PDB file of C-alpha atoms and ligand atoms in Angstrom:
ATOM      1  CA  UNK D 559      49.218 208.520   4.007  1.00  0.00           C
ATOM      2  CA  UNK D 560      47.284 211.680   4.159  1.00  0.00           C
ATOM      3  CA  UNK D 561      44.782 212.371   1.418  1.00  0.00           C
ATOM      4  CA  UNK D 562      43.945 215.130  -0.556  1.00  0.00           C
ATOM      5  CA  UNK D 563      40.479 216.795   0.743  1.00  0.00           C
ATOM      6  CA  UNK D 564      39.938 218.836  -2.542  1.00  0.00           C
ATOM      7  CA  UNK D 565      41.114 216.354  -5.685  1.00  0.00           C
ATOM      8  CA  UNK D 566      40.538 213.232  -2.876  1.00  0.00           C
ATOM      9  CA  UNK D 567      44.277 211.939  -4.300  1.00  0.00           C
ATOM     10  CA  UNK D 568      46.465 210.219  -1.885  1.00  0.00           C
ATOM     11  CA  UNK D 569      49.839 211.874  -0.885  1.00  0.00           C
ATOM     12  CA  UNK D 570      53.069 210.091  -1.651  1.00  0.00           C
ATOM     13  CA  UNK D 571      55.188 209.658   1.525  1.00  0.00           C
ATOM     14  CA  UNK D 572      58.084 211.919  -0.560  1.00  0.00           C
ATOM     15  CA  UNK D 573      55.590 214.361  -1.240  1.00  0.00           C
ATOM     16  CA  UNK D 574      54.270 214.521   2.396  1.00  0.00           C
ATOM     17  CA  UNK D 575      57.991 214.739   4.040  1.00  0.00           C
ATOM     18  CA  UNK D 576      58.492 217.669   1.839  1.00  0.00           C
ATOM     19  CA  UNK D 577      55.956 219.574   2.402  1.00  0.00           C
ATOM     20  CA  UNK D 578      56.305 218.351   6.231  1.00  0.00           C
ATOM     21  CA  UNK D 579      59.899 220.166   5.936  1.00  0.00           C
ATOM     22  CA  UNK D 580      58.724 223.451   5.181  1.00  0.00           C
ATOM     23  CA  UNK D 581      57.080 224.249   8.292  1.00  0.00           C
ATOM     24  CA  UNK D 582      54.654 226.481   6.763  1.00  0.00           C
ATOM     25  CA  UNK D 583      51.162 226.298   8.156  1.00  0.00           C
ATOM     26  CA  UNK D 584      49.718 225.425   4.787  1.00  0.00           C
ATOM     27  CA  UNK D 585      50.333 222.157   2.583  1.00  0.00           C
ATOM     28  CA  UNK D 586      49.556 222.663  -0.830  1.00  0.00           C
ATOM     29  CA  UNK D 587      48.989 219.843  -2.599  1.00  0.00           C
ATOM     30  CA  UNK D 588      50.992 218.074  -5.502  1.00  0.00           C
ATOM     31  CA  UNK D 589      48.042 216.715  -7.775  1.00  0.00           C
ATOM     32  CA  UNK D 590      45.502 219.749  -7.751  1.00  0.00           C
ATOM     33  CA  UNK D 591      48.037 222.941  -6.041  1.00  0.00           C
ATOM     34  CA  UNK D 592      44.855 223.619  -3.575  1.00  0.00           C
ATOM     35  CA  UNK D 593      46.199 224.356   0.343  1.00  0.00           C
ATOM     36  CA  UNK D 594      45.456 221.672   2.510  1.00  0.00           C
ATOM     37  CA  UNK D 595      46.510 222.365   6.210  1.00  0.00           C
ATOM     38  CA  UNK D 596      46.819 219.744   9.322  1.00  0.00           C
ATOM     39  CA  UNK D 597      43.460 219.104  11.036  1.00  0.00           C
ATOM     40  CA  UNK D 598      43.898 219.989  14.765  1.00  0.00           C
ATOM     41  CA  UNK D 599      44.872 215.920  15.921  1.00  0.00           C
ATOM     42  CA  UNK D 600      47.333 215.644  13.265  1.00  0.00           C
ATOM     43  CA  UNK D 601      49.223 219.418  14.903  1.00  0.00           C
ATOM     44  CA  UNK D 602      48.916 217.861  17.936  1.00  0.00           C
ATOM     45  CA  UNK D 603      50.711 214.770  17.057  1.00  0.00           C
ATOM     46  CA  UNK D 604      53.425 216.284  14.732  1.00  0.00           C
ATOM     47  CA  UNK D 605      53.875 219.289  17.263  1.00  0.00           C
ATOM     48  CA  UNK D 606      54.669 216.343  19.653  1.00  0.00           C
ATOM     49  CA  UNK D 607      57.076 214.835  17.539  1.00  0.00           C
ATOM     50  CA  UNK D 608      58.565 217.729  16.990  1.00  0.00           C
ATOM     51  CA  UNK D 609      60.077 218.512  20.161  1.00  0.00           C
ATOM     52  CA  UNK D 610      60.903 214.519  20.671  1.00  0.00           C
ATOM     53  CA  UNK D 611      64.642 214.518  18.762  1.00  0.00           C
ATOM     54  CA  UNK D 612      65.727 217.831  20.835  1.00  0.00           C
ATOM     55  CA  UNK D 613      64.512 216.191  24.091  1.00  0.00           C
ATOM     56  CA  UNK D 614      66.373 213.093  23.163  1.00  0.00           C
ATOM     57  CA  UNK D 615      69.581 214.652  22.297  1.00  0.00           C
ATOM     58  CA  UNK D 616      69.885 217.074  25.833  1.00  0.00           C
ATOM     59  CA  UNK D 617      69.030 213.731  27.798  1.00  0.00           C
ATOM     60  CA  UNK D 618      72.071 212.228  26.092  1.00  0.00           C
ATOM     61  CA  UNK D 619      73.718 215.501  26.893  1.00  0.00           C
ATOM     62  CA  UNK D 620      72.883 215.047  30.664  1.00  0.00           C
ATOM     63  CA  UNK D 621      73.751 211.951  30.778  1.00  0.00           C
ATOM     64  CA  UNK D 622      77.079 212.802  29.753  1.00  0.00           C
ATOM     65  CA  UNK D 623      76.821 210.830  26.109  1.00  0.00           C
ATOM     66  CA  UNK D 624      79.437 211.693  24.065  1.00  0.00           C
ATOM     67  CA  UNK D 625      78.793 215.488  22.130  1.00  0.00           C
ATOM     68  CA  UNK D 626      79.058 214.073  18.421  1.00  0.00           C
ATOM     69  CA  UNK D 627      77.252 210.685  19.257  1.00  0.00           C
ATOM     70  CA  UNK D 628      74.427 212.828  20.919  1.00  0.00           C
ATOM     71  CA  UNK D 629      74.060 214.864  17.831  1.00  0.00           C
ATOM     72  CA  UNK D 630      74.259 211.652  16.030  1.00  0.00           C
ATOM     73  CA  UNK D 631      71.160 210.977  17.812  1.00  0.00           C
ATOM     74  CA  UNK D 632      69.628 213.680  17.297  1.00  0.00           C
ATOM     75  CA  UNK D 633      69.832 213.323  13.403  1.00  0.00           C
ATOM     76  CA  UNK D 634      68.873 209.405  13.549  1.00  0.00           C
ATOM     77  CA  UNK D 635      65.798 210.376  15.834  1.00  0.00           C
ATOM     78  CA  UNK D 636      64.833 213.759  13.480  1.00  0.00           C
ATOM     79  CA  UNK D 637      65.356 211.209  10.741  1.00  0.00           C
ATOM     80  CA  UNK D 638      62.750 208.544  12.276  1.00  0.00           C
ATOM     81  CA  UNK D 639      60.476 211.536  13.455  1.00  0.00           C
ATOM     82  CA  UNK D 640      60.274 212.641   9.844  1.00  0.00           C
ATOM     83  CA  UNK D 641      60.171 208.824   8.497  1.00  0.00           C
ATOM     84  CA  UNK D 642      56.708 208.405  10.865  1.00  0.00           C
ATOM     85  CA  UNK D 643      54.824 211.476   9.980  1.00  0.00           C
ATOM     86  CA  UNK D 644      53.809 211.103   7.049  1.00  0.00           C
ATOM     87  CA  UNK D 645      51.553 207.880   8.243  1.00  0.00           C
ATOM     88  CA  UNK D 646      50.128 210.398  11.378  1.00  0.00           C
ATOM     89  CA  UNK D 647      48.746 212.931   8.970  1.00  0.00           C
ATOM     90  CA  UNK D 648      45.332 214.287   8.038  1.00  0.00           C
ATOM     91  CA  UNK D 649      44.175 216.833   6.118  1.00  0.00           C
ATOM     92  CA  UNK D 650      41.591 219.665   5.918  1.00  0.00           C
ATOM     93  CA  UNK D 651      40.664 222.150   3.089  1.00  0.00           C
ATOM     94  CA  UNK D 652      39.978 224.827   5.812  1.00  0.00           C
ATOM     95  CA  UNK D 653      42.275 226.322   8.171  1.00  0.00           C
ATOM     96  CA  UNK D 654      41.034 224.999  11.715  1.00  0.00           C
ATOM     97  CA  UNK D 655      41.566 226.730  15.278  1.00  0.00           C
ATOM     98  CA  UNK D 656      44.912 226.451  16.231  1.00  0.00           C
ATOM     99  CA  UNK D 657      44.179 223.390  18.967  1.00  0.00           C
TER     100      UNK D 657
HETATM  101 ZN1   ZN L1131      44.495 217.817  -4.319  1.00  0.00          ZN
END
C-alpha cells in the first residue's frame, strides 16, 4: 500500500481505490489532506492498467464473444484492475515530469 510522503501514514486500500477513481492528477491524502501525486513508475504502471479492461473487452468483441458477456468482462477485469492498484502505488510530495 502506498504511503504517505508528508505525515509518512500508510494508505488504506479503500482509501487508495478512491482516490484512484477520481482520475485527478493529485491524491490528497486522508490522514494529513497534503497532495501526494504518483511518482513517474507508479503512472506508468497504472496508465498501463488502464487501457488493459478496454483492450480485453474489444478482443472479446473480435472474437465474436457474446455483447453483454464481453461487457461483463470488461467490468470483472476494471474490477481486478482497480482491486491490484492499490498494491502498485507510490507516492511523491512533488509533482514529477509527466514520464
Ligand atoms: Zn499524509
Amino acid at each position: 500500500m502506498p504511503k504517505c510522503q508528508n505525515c509518512g501514514k500508510k494508505w488504506t486500500w479503500g482509501q487508495t481505490a478512491c482516490r484512484l477513481i477520481t482520475l485527478g492528477d493529485s491524491l490528497r491524502c486522508p490522514h494529513c489532506r497534503k497532495e501526494q501525486f504518483l511518482t513517474a513508475a507508479a503512472r506508468k504502471k497504472t496508465g498501463t492498467s488502464v487501457f488493459a479492461a478496454p483492450l480485453i473487452m474489444f478482443i472479446s468483441v473480435a472474437f465474436g464473444i457474446d455483447p453483454f458477456a464481453s461487457l461483463a468482462l470488461f467490468a470483472i477485469s476494471f474490477l481486478f484492475i482497480l482491486g491490484i492498484s492499490p498494491f502498485f502505488i507510490e507516492l511523491t510530495d512533488e509533482r514529477g515530469p509527466m514520464w
